[in-house]
XYZ file of C-alpha atoms in Angstrom:
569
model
C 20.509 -84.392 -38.914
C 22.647 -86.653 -41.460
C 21.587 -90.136 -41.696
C 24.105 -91.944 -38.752
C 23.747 -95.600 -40.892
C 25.006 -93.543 -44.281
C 27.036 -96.858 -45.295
C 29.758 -93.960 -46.208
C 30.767 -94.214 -42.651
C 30.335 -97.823 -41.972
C 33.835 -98.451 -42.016
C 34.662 -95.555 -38.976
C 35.448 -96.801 -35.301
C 32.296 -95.019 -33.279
C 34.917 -92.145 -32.194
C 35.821 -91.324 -36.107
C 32.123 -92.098 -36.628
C 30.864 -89.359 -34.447
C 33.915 -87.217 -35.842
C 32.897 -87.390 -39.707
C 28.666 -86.885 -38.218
C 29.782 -82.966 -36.519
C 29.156 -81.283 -39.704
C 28.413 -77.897 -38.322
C 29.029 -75.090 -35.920
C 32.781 -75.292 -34.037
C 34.610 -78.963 -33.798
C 37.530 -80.150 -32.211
C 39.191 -83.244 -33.205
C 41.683 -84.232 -30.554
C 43.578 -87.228 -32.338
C 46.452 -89.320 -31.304
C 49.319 -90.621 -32.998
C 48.095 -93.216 -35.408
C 44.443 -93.042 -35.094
C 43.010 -92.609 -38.495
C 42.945 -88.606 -38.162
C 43.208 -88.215 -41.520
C 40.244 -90.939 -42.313
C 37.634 -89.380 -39.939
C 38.667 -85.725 -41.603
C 38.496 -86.970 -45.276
C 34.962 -88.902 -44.367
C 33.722 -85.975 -42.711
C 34.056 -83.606 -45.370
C 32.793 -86.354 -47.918
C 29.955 -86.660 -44.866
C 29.042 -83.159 -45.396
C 29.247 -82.966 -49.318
C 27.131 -86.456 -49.733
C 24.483 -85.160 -47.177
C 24.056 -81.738 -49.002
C 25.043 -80.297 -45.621
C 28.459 -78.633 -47.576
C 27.454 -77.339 -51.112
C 30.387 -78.294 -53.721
C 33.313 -75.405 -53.143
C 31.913 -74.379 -50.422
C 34.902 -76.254 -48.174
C 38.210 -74.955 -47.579
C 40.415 -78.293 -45.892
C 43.935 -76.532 -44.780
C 47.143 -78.009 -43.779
C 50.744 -76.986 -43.870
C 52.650 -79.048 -46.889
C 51.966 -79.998 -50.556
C 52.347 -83.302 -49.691
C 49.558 -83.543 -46.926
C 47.633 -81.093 -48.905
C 48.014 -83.737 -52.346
C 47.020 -86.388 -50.060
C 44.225 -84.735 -48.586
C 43.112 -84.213 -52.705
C 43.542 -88.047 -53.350
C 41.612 -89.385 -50.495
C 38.580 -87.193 -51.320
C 38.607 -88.147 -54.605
C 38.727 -91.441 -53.998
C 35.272 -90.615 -51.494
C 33.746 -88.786 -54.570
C 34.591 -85.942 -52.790
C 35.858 -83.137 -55.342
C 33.966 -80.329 -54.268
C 36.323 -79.758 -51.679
C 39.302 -77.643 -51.676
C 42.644 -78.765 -50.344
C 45.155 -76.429 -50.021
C 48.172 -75.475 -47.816
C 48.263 -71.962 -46.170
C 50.537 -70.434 -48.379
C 48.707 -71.786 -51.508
C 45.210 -70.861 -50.739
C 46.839 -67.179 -49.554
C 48.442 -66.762 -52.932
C 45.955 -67.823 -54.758
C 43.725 -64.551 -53.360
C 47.220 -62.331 -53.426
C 47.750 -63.259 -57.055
C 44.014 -62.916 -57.872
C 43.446 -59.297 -56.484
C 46.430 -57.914 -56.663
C 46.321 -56.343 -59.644
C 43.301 -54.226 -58.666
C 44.072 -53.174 -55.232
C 47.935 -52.426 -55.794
C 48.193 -52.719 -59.347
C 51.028 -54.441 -61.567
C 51.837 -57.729 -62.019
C 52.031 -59.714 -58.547
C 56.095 -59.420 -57.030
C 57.856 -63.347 -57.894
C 58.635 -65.445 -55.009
C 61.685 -65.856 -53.484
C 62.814 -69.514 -54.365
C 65.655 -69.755 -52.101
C 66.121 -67.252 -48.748
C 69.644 -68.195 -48.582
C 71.091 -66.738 -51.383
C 69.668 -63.561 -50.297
C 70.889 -63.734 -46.982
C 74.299 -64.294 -48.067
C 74.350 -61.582 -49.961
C 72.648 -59.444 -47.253
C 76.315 -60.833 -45.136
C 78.223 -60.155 -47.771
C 77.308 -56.484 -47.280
C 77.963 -56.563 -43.747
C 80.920 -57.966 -44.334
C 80.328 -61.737 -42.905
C 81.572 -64.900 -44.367
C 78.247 -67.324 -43.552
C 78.664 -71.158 -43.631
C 75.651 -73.462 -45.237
C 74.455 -74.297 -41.777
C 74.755 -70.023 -40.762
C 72.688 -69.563 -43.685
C 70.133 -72.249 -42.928
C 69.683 -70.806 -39.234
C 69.388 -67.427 -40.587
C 66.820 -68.543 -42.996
C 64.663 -70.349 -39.725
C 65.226 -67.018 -37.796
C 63.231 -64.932 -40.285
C 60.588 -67.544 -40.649
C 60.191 -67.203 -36.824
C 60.032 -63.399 -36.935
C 57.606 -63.053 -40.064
C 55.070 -65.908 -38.672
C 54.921 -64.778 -35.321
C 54.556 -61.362 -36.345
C 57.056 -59.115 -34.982
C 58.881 -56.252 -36.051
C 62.236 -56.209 -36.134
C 62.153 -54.155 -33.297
C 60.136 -56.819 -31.283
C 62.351 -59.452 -32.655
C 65.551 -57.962 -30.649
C 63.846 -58.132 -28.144
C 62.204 -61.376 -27.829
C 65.574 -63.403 -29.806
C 67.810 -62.727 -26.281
C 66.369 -65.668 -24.813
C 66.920 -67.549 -28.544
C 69.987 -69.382 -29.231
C 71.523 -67.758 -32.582
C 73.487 -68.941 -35.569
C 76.676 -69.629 -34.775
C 78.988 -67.170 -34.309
C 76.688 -64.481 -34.463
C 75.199 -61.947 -31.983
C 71.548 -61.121 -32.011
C 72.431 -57.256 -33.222
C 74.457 -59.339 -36.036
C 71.136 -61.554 -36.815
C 69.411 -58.267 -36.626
C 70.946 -56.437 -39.334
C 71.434 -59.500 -41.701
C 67.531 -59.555 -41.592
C 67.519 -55.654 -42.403
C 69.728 -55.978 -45.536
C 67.900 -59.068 -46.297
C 64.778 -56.913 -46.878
C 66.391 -54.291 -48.204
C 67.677 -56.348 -51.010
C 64.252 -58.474 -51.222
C 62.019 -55.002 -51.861
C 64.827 -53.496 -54.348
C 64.382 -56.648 -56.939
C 60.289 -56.459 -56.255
C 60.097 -60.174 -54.669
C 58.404 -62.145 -51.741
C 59.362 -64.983 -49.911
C 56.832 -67.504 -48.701
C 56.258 -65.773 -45.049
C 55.472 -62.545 -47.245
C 52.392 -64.055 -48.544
C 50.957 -64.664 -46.015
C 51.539 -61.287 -44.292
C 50.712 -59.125 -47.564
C 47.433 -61.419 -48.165
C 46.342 -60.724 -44.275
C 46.991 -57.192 -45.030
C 45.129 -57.003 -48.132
C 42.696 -58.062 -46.386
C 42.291 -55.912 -43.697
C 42.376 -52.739 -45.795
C 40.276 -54.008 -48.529
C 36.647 -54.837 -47.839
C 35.668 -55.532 -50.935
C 38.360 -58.273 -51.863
C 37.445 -59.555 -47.739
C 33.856 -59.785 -48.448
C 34.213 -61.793 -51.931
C 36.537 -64.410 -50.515
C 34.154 -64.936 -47.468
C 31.483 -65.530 -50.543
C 33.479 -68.483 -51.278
C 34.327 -70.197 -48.259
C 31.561 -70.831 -45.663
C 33.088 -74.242 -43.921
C 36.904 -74.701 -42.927
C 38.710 -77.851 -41.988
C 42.555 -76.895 -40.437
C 44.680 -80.167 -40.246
C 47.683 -80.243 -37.831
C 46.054 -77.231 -36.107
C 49.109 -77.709 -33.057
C 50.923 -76.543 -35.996
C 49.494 -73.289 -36.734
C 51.464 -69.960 -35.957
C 49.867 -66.452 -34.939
C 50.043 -65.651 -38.397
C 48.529 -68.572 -39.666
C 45.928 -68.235 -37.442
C 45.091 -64.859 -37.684
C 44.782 -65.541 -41.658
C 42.143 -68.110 -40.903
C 40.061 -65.394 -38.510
C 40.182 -63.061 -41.638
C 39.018 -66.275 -44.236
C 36.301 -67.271 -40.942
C 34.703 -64.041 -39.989
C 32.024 -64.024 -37.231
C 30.966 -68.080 -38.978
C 31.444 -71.073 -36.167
C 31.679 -73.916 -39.032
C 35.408 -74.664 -38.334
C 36.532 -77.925 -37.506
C 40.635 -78.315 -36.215
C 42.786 -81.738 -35.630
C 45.489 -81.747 -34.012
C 47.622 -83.443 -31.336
C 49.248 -80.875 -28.786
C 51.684 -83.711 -28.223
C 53.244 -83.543 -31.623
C 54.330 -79.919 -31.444
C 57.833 -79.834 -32.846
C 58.043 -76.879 -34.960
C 58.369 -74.419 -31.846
C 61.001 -72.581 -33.955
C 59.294 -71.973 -36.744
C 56.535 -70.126 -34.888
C 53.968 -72.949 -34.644
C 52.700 -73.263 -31.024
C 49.549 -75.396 -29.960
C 48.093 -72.579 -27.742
C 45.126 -72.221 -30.227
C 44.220 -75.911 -30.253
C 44.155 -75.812 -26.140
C 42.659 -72.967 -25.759
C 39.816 -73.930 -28.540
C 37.275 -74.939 -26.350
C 37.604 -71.475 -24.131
C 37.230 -69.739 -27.599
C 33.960 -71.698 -28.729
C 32.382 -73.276 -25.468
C 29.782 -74.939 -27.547
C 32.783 -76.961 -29.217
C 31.852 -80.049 -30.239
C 34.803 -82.580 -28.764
C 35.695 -86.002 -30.267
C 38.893 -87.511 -28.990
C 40.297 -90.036 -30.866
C 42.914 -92.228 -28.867
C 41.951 -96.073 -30.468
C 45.879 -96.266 -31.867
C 45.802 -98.351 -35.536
C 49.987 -98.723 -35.577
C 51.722 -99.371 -32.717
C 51.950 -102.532 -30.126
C 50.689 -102.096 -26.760
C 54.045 -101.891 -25.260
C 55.136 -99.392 -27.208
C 52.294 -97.331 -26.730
C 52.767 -97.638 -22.659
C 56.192 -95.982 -23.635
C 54.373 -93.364 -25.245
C 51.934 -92.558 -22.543
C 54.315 -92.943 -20.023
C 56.085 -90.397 -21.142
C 53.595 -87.464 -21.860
C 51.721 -88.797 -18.589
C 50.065 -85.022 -17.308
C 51.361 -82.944 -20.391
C 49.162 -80.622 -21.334
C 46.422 -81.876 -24.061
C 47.861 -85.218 -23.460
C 45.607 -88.192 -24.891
C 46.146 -91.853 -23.557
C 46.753 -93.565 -26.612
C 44.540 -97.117 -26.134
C 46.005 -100.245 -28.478
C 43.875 -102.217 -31.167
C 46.192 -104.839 -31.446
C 46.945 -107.527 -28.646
C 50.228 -108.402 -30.197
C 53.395 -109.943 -28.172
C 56.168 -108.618 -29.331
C 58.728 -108.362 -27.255
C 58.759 -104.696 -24.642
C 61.124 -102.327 -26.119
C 65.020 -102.346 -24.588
C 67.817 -100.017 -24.174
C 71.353 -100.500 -25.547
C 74.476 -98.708 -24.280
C 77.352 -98.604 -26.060
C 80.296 -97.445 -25.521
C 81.144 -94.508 -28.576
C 78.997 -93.653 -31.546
C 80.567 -95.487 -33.703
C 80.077 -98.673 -31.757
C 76.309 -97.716 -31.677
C 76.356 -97.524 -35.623
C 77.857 -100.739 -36.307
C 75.871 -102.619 -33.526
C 72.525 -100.832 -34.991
C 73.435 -101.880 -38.305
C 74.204 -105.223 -37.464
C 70.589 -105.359 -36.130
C 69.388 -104.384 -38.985
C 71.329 -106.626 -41.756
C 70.023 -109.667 -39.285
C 66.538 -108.156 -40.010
C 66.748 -107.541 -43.721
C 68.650 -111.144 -44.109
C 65.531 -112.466 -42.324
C 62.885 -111.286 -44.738
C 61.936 -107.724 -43.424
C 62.075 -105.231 -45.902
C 64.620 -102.398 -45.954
C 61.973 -100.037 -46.117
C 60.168 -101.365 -43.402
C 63.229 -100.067 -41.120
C 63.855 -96.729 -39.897
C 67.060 -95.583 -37.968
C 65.709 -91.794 -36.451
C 68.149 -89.271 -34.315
C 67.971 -85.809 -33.574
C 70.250 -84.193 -35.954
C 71.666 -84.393 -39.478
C 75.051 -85.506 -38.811
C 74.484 -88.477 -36.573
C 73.790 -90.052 -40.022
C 76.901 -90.219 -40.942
C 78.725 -92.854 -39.240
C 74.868 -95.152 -39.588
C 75.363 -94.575 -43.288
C 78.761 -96.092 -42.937
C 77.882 -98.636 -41.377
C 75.146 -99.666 -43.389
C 77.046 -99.886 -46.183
C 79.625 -101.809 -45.081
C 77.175 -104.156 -44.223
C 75.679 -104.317 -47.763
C 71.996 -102.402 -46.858
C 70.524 -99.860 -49.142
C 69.984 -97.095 -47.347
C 68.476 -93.560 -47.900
C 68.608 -90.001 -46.188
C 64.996 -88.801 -45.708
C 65.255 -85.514 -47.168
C 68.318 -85.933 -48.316
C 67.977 -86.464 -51.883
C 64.841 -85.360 -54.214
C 63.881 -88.682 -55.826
C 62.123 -86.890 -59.417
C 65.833 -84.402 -59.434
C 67.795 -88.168 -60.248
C 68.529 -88.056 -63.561
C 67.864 -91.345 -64.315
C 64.409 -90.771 -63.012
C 64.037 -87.537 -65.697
C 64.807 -89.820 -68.306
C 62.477 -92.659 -68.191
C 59.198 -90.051 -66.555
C 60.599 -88.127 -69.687
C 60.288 -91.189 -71.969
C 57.396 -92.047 -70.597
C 55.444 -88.870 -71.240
C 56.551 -89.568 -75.185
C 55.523 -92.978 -75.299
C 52.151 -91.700 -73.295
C 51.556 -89.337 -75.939
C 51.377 -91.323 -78.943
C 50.456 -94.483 -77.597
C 48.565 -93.402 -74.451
C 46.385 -97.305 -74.111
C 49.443 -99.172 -74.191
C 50.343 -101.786 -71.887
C 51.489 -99.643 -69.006
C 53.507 -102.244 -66.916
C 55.670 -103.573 -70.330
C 55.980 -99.957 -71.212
C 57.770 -98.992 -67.758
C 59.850 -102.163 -67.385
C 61.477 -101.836 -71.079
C 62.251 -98.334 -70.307
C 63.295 -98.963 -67.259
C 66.140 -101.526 -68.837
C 67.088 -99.467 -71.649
C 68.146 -96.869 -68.559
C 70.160 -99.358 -67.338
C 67.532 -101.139 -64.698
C 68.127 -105.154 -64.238
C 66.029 -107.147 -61.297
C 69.379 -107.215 -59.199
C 71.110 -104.254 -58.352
C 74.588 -106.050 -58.949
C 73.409 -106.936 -61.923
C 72.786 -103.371 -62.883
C 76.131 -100.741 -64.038
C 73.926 -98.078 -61.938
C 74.977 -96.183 -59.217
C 72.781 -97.975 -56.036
C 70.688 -94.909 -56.033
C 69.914 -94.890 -59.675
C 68.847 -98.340 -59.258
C 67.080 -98.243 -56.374
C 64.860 -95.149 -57.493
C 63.794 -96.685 -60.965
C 63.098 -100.282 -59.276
C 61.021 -97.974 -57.235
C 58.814 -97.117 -60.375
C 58.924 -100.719 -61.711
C 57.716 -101.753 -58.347
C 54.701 -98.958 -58.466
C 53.979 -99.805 -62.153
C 53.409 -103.791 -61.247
C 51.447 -102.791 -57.998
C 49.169 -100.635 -59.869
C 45.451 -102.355 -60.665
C 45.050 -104.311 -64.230
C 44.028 -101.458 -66.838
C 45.762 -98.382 -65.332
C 46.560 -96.639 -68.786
C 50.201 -95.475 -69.339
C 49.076 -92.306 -70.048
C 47.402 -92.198 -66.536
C 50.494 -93.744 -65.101
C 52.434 -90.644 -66.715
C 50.161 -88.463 -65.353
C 50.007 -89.791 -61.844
C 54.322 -89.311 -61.964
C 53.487 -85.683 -63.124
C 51.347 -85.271 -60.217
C 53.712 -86.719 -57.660
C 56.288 -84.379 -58.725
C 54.572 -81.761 -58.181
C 53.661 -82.728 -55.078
C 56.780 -83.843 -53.965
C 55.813 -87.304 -53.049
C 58.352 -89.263 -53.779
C 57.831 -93.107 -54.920
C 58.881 -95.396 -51.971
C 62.598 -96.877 -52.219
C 63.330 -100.024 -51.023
C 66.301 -98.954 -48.256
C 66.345 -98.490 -44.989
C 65.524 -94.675 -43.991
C 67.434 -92.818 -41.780
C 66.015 -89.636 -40.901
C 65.715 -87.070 -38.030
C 63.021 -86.468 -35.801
C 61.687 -83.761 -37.422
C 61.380 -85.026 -40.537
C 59.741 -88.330 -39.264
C 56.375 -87.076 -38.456
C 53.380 -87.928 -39.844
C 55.203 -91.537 -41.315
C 55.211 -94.787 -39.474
C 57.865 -98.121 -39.798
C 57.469 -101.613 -38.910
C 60.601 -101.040 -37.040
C 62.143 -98.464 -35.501
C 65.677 -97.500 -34.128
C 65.867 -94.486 -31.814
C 69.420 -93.367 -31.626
C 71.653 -91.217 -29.628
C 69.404 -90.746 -26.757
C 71.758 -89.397 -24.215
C 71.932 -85.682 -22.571
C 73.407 -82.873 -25.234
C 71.572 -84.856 -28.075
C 68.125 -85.504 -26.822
C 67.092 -83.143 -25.468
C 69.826 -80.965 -27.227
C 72.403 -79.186 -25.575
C 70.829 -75.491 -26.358
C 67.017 -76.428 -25.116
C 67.465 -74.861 -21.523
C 63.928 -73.736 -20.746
C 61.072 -75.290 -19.347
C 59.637 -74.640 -22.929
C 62.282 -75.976 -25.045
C 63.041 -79.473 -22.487
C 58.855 -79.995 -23.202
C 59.378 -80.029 -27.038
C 62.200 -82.136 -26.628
C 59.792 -84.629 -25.042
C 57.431 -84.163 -27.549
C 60.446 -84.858 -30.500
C 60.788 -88.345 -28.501
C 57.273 -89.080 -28.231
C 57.015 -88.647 -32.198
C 59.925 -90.914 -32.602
C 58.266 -93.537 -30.481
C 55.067 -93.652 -32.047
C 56.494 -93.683 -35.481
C 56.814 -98.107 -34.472
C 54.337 -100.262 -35.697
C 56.095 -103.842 -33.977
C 59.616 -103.554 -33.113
C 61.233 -100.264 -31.209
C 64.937 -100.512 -30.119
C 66.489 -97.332 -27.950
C 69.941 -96.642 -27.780
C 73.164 -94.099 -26.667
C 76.469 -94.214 -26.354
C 78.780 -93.052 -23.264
C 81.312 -90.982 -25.727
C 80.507 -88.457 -28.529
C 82.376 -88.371 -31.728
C 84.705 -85.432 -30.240
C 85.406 -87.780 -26.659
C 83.190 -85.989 -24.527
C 81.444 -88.009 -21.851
C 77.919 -88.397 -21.732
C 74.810 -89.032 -19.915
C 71.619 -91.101 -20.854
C 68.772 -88.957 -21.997
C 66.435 -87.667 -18.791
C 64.009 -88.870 -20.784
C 65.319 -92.745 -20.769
C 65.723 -92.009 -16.786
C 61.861 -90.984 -16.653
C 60.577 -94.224 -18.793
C 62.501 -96.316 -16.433
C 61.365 -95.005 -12.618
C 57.370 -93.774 -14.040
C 59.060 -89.878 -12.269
C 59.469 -87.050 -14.511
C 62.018 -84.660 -13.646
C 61.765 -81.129 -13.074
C 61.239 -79.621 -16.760
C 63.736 -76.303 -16.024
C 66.862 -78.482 -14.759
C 69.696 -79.886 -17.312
C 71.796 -83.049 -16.529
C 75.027 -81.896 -15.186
């Protein structure tokens, strides 16, 4: 058995402790919103590697984005722990796809498909349809849905009558969009992501040869965000596990939002049916949040299924958070910024403050107001921080002056640069546009945080690497982002907007199903709060329709859910 004092783990609460010590055989890790997930997973694959338990390359760590994936990478190195691999689904699959295709089918492997929608259009195009953006972005989501859950197209009409469709369109419409769409896709010889993972499951099924040398590889598998995973998804990691019980999933069945993308949490609440002998570590000690808001949180997945009751390590006052009304949007924007100006003016840091809501355009009028106000602010999403071209130009400078004078002082390096692109301390000071300036004061700020004797050519290289993983360098504005996009990051404060019936939950989630991951959209927002969380709606929507508050505000304030299958009226 490993050692239990290893002084690798001495900094692990005893539930992370006991997390990173189940090396082998089947292990579920049932972890809450802000609980150190990620710690106990990166210590226990560092556990496993220090112990001799793992043998270097031996351990496969999966999640779902390049980001998580890059972090996942970082942490174990920092733990010495290299021998691991971290990968995303669709990397590790086309890794083997690109590595044994040219045996089994022969050729060169077919290029990826960088953008669905362009496709798509031109698959309406050919059917005669004029698709909007938003048409195409649906259309683009519906295929994703079809391809990971794995149905033919066949299935799909049958199981999209109960799914709301892109506007305008009728499910035979959607149907033969998707038909041209492949059509097109297999005449130019490409894949899009969702074919990689189906062609690498097929390859290997058919092909026990290329199966039995990528078992050879992988013996122990680590699956992050396992509420995440889709039938696909899953069924890939069955092919990569084979008859082997040295799996170990995380996951949190209440922070299944990606429904419509084919992820559904069935596999991590069924896991323990699947391997009785599971070995079952809850984590529920919460690192982030104060105690009142985590009694909002519990309160409102009370009896949900998988639910965990999220316990506070903090015995901090602050105050219990409210609920504004207002009486349009627009007097919900301005009142929320004003909130937050009084914050920034007292010393909090724009970046500290998030301003979340269910969809895109409820932005706009908080961007507005924002502004007005004077507060940098930035779109999560939005924008793609390395794309800037002011950022280009001094990584690109950078890289030059890395070259040929890679031990150079790396902070005076990035701060003269930084000024000959037209950076000053002050953004007034500064002929940028706001969100030139704010992204290179970004880097300045990262350079000057660094440790004494970070080399610039290291400091180049750790831009590189952030680029490619597309984590972006934090900007010093307040964040306004949806829901969705919030997960997995936490702020000091937090401003849930727009909480009324139509928005949250939104007006097309009409079955049991789709009210429950509405819930589970507001339980992410809430436990996104580290000190201060502020609720809001307003009683008229930006085209004068009346509203209601969210069921969900009604439920936190009598302790009685309602009945999942009814709708406000």
């Amino acid at each position: 058995m490993p050692n239990l004092d290893d002084e690798l783990l001495d900094g692990l609460d005893p539930d992370q402790r006991r997390a990173a010590n189940a090396l082998l055989g089947p292990v579920v890790i049932l972890a809450g919103a802000g609980t150190g997930k990620t710690r106990a997973l990166t210590y226990r694959i560092a556990h496993g590697l220090r112990t001799g338990t793992y043998s270097p390359g031996s351990v496969l760590a999966l999640t779902f984005t390049t980001k998580a994936a890059a972090e996942l990478r970082e942490r174990l190195r920092r733990l010495g722990a290299q021998g691991a691999v971290a990968r995303t689904f669709h990397s590790a699959a086309l890794q083997q796809l690109s590595q044994y295709w040219p045996d089994v089918i022969g050729g060169s492997t077919p290029k990826l498909v960088e953008n669905k929608s362009r496709l798509i259009a031109e698959a309406g195009d050919a059917a005669k349809l004029r698709l909007s953006g938003a048409v195409l972005r649906d259309l683009a989501a519906e295929i994703e849905w079809r391809k990971t859950s794995e149905f033919s197209l066949g299935r799909y009409a049958t199981e999209a009558q109960d799914r709301p469709m892109p506007t305008g369109l009728s499910v035979d419409a959607v149907v033969d969009i998707q038909k041209r769409y492949e059509q097109i896709k297999d005449d130019r010889r490409r894949l899009d992501f969702e074919d990689v993972l189906l062609a690498t499951a097929g390859m290997l099924d058919s092909e026990p040869r290329v199966l039995a040398q990528v078992r050879s590889q992988f013996r122990f598998f680590t699956v992050d965000e396992y509420q995440d995973v889709s039938p696909l998804q899953h069924r890939l990691l069955e092919l990569w596990r084979g008859d082997r019980t040295d799996v170990c999933v995380v996951g949190d069945a209440s922070q299944t939002i990606y429904s419509f993308t084919g992820a559904t949490s069935s596999y991590l609440l069924r896991f323990e049916k699947e391997f009785p002998h599971a070995n079952v570590v809850r984590l529920q000690r919460n690192y982030r949040s104060t105690p009142s808001v985590l009694s909002l949180a519990n309160r409102l997945m009370k009896g949900r299924p998988g639910a965990l009751e999220l316990a506070p390590t903090s015995d901090s006052a602050e105050q219990v958070p409210g609920v504004a009304v207002f009486d349009d949007d627009v007097a919900e924007a301005r009142a929320v910024a004003d909130a937050v100006a009084k914050q920034v003016a007292a010393g909090t840091r724009p970046e500290h403050i998030a301003i979340l809501f269910r969809v895109n355009e409820q932005a706009v009028a908080l961007e507005a107001a924002l502004t007005e106000r004077g507060v940098a602010v930035r779109q999560l999403g939005a924008s793609k921080f390395f794309k800037l071209s002011s950022v280009r130009m001094l990584v690109s400078a950078l890289r030059v002056q890395a070259r040929s004078h890679p031990d150079e002082s790396m902070r005076k390096v990035v701060s003269d640069i930084a000024r000959e692109a037209g950076w000053s301390i002050r953004p007034e000071d500064s002929s940028l546009p706001r969100e030139s300036w704010d992204a290179l004061d970004a880097i300045v700020r990262f350079s000057n945080d660094l440790p004494d004797g970070v080399s610039l050519e290291r400091f180049s290289e750790e831009l590189t690497e952030r680029e490619e993983a597309n984590n972006e360098l934090t900007v010093s504005a307040v964040v306004l982002s949806t829901l969705h996009s919030a997960k997995g990051l936490e702020w000091d404060t937090v401003f849930l907007v727009g909480l009324s019936e139509g928005l949250l939950p939104i007006n097309y989630a009409r079955t049991a199903e789709g009210i429950d991951e509405e819930r589970r959209l507001l339980y992410v927002g809430i436990t996104r709060a580290q000190r201060r969380l502020l609720l809001s709606w307003s009683r008229v929507g930006s085209r004068g329709q009346q509203r209601e508050p969210s069921r969900f505000l009604q439920e936190l304030r009598s302790g009685t859910p309602r009945a999942a299958s009814t709708r406000a009226s």
